[in-house]
Coordinates of C-alpha atoms in Angstrom, one line a residue:
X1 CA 22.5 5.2 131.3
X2 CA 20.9 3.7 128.6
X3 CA 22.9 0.8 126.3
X4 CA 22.8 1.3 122.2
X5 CA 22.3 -2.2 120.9
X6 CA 24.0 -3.3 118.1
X7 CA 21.0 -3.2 115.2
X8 CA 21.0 0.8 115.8
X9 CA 24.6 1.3 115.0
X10 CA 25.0 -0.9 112.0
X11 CA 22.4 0.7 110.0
X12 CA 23.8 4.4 110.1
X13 CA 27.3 2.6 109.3
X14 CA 25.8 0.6 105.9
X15 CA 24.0 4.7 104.6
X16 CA 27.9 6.3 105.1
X17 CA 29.6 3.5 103.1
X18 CA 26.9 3.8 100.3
X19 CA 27.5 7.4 100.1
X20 CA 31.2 7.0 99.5
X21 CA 31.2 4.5 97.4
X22 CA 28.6 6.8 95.3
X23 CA 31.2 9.4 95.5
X24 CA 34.1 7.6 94.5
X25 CA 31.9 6.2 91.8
X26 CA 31.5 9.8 91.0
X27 CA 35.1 11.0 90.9
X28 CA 36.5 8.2 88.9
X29 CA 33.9 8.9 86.4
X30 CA 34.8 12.9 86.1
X31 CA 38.7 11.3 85.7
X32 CA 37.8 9.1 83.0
X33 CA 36.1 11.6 80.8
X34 CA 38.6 14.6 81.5
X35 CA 41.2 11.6 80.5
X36 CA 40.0 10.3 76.5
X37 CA 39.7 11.8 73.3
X38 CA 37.0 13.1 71.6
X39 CA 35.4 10.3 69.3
X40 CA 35.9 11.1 65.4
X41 CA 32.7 11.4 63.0
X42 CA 33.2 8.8 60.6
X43 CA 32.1 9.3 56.6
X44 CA 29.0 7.9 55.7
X45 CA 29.7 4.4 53.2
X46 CA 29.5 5.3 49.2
X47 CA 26.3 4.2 47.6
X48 CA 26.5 2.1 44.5
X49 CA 24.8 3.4 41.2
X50 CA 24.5 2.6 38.1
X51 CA 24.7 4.9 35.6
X52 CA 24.1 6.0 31.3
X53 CA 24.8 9.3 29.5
X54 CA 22.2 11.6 28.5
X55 CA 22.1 11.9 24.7
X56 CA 20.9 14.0 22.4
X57 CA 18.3 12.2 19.9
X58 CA 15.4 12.9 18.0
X59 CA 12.1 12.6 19.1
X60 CA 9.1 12.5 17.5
X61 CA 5.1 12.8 18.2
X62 CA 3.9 9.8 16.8
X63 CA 0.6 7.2 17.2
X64 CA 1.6 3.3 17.3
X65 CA -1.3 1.4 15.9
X66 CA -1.8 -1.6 14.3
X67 CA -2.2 -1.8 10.2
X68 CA -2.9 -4.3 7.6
X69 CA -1.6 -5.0 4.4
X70 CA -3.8 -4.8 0.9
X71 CA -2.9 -5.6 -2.4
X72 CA -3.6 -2.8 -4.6
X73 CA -3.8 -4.9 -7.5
X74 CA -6.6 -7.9 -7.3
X75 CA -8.4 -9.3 -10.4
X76 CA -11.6 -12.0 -10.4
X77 CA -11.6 -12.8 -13.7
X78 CA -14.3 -13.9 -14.8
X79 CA -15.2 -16.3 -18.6
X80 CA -16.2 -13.9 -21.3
X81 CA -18.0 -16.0 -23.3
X82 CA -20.1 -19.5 -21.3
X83 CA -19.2 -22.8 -22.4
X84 CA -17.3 -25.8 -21.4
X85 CA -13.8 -25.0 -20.1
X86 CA -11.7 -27.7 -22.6
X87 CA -8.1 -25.7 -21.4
X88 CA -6.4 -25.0 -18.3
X89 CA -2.6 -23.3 -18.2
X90 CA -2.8 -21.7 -14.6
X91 CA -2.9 -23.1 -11.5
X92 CA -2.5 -21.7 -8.1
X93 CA 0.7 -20.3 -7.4
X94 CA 1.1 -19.7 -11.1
X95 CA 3.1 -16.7 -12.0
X96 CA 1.5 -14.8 -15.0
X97 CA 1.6 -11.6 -16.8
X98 CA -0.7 -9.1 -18.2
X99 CA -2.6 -11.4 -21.1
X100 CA -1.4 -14.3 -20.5
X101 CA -3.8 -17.2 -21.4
X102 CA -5.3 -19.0 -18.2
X103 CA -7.7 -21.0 -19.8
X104 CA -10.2 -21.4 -23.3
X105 CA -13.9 -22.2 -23.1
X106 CA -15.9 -24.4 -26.6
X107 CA -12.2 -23.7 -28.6
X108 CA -13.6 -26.6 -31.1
X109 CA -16.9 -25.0 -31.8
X110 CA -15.6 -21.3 -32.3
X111 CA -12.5 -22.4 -34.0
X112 CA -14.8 -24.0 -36.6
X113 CA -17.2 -20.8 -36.2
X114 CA -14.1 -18.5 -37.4
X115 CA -13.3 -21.1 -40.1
X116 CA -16.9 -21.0 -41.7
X117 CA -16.5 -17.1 -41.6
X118 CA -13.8 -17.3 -43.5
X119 CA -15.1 -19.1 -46.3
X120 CA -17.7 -16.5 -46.4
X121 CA -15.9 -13.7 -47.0
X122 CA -13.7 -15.7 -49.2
X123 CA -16.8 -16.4 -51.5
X124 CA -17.8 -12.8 -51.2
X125 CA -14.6 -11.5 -52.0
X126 CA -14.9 -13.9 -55.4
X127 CA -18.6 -12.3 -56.0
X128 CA -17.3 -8.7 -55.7
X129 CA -14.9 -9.7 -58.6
X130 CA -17.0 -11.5 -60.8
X131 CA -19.3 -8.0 -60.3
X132 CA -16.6 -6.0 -61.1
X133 CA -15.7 -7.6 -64.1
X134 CA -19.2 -7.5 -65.2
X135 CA -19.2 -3.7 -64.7
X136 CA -16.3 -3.9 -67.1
X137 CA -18.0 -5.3 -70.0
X138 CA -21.7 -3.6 -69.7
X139 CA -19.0 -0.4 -69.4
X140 CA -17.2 -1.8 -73.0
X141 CA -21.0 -2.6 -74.3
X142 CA -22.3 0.6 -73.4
X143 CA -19.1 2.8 -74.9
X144 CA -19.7 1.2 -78.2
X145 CA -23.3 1.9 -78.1
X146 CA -22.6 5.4 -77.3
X147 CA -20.2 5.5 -80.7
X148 CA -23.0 4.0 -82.8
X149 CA -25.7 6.3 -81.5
X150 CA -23.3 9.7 -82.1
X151 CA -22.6 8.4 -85.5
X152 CA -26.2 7.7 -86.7
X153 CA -27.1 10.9 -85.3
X154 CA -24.7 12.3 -87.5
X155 CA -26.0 10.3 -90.8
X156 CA -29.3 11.3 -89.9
X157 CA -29.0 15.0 -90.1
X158 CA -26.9 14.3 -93.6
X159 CA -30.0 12.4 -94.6
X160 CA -27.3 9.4 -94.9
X161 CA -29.4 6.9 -92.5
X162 CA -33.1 6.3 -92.2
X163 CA -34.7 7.6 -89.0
X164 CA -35.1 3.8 -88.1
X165 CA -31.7 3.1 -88.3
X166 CA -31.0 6.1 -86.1
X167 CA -33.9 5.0 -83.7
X168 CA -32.4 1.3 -83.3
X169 CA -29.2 2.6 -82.1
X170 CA -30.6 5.7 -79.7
X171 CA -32.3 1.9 -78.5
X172 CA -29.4 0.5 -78.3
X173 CA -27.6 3.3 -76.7
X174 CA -30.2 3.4 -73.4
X175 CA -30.3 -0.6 -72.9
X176 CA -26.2 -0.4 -72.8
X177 CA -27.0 3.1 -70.3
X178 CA -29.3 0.8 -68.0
X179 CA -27.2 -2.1 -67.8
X180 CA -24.3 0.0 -66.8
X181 CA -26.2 1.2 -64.0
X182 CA -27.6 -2.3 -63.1
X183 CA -23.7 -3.4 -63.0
X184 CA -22.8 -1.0 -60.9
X185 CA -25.8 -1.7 -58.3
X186 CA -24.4 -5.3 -58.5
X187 CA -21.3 -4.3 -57.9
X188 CA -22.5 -2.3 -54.7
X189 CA -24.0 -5.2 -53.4
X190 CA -21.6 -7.5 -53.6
X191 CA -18.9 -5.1 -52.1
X192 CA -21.5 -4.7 -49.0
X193 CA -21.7 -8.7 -49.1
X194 CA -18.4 -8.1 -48.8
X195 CA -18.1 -5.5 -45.8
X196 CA -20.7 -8.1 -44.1
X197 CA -18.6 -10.8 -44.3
X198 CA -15.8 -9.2 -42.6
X199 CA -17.7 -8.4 -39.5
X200 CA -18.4 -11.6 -39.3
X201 CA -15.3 -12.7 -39.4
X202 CA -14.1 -10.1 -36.9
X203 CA -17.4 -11.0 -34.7
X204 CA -16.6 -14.8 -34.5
X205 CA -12.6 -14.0 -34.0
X206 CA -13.6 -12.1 -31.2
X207 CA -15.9 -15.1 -30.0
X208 CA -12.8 -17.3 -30.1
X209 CA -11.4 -14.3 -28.2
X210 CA -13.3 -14.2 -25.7
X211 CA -13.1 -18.0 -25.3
X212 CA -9.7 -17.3 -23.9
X213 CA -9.7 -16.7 -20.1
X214 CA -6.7 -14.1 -20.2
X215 CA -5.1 -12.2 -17.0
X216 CA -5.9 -8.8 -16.8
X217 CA -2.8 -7.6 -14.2
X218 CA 1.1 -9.2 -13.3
X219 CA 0.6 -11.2 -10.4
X220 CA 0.1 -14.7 -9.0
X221 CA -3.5 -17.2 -9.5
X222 CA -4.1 -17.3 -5.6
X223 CA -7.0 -19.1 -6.3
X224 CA -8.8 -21.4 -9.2
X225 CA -13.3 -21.5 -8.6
X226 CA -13.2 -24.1 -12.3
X227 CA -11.9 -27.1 -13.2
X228 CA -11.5 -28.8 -16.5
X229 CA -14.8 -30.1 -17.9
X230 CA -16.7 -27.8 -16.2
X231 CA -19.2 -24.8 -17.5
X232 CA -18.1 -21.4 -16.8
X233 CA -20.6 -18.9 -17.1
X234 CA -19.9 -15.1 -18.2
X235 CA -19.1 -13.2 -15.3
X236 CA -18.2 -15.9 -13.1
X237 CA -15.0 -15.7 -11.4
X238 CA -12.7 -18.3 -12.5
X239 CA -9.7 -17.2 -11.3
X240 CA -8.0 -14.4 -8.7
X241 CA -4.9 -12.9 -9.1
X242 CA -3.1 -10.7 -6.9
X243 CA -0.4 -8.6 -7.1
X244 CA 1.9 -8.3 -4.2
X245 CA 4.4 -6.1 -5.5
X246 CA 2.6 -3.6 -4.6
X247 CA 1.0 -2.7 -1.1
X248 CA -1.2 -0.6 1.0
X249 CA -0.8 -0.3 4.4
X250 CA -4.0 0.7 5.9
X251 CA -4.8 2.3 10.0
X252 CA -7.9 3.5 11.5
X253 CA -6.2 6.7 13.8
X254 CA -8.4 8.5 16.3
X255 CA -10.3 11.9 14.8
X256 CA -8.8 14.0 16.7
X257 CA -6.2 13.3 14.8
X258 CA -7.3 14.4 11.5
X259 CA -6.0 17.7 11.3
X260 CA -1.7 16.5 11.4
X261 CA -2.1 13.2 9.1
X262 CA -2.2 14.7 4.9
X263 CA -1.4 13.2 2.1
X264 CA 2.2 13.7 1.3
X265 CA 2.7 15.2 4.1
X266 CA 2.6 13.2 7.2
X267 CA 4.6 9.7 7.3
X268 CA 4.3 6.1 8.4
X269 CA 6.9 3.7 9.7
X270 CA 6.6 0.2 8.8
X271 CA 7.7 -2.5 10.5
X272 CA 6.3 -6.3 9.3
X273 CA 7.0 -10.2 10.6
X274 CA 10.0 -7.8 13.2
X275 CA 11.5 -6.2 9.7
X276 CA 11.6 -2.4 9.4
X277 CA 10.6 -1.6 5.8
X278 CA 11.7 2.5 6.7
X279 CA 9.3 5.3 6.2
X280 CA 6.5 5.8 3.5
X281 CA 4.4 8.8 2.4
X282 CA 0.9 9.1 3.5
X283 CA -1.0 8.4 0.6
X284 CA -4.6 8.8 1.4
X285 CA -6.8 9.8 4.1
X286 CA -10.5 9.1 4.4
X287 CA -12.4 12.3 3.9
X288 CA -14.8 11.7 6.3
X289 CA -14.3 10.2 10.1
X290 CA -16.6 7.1 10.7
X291 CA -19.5 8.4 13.2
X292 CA -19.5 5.3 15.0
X293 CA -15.7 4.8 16.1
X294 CA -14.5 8.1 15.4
X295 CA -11.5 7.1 13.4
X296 CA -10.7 8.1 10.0
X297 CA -8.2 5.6 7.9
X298 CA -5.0 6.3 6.5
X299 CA -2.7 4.4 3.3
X300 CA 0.6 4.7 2.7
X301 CA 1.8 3.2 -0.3
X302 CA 4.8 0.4 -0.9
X303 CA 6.3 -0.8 -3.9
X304 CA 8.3 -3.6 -4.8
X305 CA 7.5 -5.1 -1.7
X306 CA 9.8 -7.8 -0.6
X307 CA 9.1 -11.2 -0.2
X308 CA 7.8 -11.0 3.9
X309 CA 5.6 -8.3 2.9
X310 CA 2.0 -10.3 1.4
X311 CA -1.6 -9.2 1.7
X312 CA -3.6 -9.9 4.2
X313 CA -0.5 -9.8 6.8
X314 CA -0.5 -7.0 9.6
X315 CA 1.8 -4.6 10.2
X316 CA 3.2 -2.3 13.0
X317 CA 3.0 1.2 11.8
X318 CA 4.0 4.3 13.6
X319 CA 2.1 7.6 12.4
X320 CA 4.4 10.3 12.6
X321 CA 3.3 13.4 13.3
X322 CA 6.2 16.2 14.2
X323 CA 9.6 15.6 15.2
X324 CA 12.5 17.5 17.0
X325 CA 15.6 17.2 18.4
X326 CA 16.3 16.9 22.2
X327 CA 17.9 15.6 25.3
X328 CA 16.9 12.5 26.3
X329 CA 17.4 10.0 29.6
X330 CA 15.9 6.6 30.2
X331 CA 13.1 6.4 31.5
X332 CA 13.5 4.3 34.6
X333 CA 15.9 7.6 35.7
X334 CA 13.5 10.0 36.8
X335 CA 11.9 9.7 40.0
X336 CA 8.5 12.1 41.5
X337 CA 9.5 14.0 44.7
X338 CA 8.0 16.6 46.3
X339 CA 5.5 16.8 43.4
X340 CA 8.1 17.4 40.4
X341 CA 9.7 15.1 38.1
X342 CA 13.8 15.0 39.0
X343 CA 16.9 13.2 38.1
X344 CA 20.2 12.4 39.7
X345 CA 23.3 12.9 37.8
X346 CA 27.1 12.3 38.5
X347 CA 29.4 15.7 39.9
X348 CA 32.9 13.5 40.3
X349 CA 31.4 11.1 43.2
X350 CA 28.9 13.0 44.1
X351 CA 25.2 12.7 43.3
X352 CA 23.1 15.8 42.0
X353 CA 19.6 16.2 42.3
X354 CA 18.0 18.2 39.1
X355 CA 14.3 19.0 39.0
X356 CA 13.5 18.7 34.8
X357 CA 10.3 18.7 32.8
X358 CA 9.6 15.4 31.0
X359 CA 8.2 15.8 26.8
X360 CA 8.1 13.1 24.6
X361 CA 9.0 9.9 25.1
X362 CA 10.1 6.9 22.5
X363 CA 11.3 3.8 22.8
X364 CA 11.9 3.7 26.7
X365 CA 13.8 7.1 26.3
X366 CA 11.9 10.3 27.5
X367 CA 13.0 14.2 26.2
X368 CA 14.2 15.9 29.4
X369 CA 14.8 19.8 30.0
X370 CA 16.2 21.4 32.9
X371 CA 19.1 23.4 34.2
X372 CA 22.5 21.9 33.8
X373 CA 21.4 19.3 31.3
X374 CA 23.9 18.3 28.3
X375 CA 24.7 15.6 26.4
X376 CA 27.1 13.0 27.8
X377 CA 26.7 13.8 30.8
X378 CA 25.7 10.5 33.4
X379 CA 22.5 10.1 34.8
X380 CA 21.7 7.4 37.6
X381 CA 19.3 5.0 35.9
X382 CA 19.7 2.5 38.5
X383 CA 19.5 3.3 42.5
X384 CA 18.4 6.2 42.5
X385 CA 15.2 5.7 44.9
X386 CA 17.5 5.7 47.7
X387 CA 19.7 9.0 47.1
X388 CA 19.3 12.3 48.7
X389 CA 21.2 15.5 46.9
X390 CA 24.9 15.5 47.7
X391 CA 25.2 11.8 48.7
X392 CA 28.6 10.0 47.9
X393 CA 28.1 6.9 44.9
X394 CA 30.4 4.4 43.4
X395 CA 29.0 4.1 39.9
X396 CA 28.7 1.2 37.7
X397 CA 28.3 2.5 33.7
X398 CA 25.6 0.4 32.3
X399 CA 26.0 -0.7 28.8
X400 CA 24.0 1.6 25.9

């Protein structure tokens, strides 16, 4: 018989340990789970928000652009009449009104000019009288002459006076006639003398007139092209004025365009140096659109301009074309998913997804429509990338 050696019985001894430890293993496991609880789902954490209320605003369909700002009012004037300028009352930044004097050009020369006039008519005035008074006694002459000659007429059909006598005074009667009419030509002559004279006068008056460099509007000398001693020309600019009081502010818009912006009818907000002058009239629009930029200009019109408000200066102009009132949100609160425009908004602690349809937007605030929508009610403006429909918040209110 045949003895087993050691080596062959441990092995088969090490397999049946393994198998009951594996199925103790085995047990205790089964024990243990029959044993503890189910676990408990715990809530998900709340997500912090911030959050504004929808409001209800208007909103309008407008263009931004950028305008300038034209005096309506500007004046070169220019010297009337050449010469030396020998006055100056205006400087620049002088404040003048309409005719005021600004300056004078040869005042010696056409002050004398008007003087010598003067004494012109003055001596034809004296030569009118002197004619008149000699019409007076040619007139006296002639009247007795006219007496003598009806008289002698009379004698001679009585056979009184000799037909000499009667002849001498019919004589007498036609010299007196003719120097009554020659009196009365002189007369005429001097009074045209006269009437001469006068224009004269009035012509070198309105030389000394025109001497005077006078403003033609209100405003302020922004410039002065002459100084004193020197020859001014007619037509040459002397000074500029320019009225500031009142304004036009002028865009270029896009043509398309054209049809919404008519005079009276559309408006312009102004807005200069960060001051809101408040809304003007449109004034005018260009009746024709410039072929090269296709653009078309628009005015509106500002009186009494205040103080910030000069020409030459730009302003910020919005070109208002329709308004209406609506719902409106911030614009950082809607989000794109899914290929539509949506918001969240606040149910207690909940968040609410809404799908909406944007409009118009102004001033960071955008026009929203959509089921459930109404004023007051909070919107997530802050967050909201990382929210899913029906997710817990904690909300912060953000400040309006």
């Amino acid at each position: 018989m045949k003895r087993i050696t050691s080596s062959k019985l441990f092995i088969p001894v090490i397999i049946a340990g393994a198998l009951a430890a594996g199925w103790g293993l085995s047990r205790a496991s089964q024990s243990d789970g029959a044993s503890a609880p189910p676990a408990e789902t715990q809530p998900s954490a709340a997500k912090t928000v911030e959050t504004q209320p929808i409001r209800k605003q208007v909103f309008e369909s407008r263009l931004d652009v950028q305008g300038n700002l034209e005096a309506v009012n500007i004046a070169l004037v220019p010297a009337r009449a050449g010469g030396t300028i020998e006055a100056l009352w205006a400087d620049k930044g002088s404040l003048v009104k309409k005719g005021d004097k600004l300056a004078q050009t040869d005042a010696v020369k056409l002050g004398q000019a008007v003087t010598i006039r003067k004494r012109e008519l003055d001596v034809a005035k004296c030569a009118r009288r002197e004619k008149e008074a000699a019409l007076e006694q040619t007139k006296a002459r002639f009247d007795k002459a006219t007496l003598d000659f009806e008289r002698y007429k009379k004698l001679l059909e009585q056979e009184v006076a000799t037909r000499d006598e009667f002849e001498q005074r019919e004589s007498e009667w036609k010299q007196q006639s003719a120097l009554c009419e020659h009196s009365r030509a002189l007369l005429d002559l001097a009074k045209a003398q006269e009437k001469q004279a006068a224009v004269a006068l009035e012509m070198a008056e309105k030389d000394e007139q025109d001497s005077f460099i006078t403003a033609p509007i209100d405003g302020m000398v922004s410039d002065r092209m002459r100084e004193l001693g020197e020859m001014a020309a007619p037509g040459m600019p002397v000074f500029k004025i320019v009225d500031s009081r009142i304004l036009d502010a002028t865009a270029y818009l896009p043509s398309e365009y054209y049809d919404r912006f008519t005079p009276d009818a559309a408006r312009i907000r102004l807005t200069v140096n960060g001051h809101e002058l408040g809304e003007f009239p449109v004034t005018y629009r260009s009746p024709e659109i410039d072929p090269k930029f296709r653009t078309f200009e628009i005015q509106a019109r500002i009186t009494n301009a205040p103080d910030f408000a000069a020409a030459g200066g730009m302003a910020r102009m919005q070109a208002i074309m329709d308004q209406r009132d609506g719902l409106g949100v911030p614009r950082e609160a809607l989000l794109e998913r899914g290929g539509s425009r949506v918001l969240f908004v606040m149910d207690g602690e909940t968040a609410r997804q809404i799908t909406v349809e944007p409009g118009q937007e102004n001033d960071g605030w955008v026009e929203v429509t959509g089921a459930g929508l109404q004023e007051g009610l909070p919107v997530v403006v802050s967050g909201q990338s990382m929210l899913n429909d029906g997710d817990r918040v904690e909300r912060l209110n953000r400040a309006k």
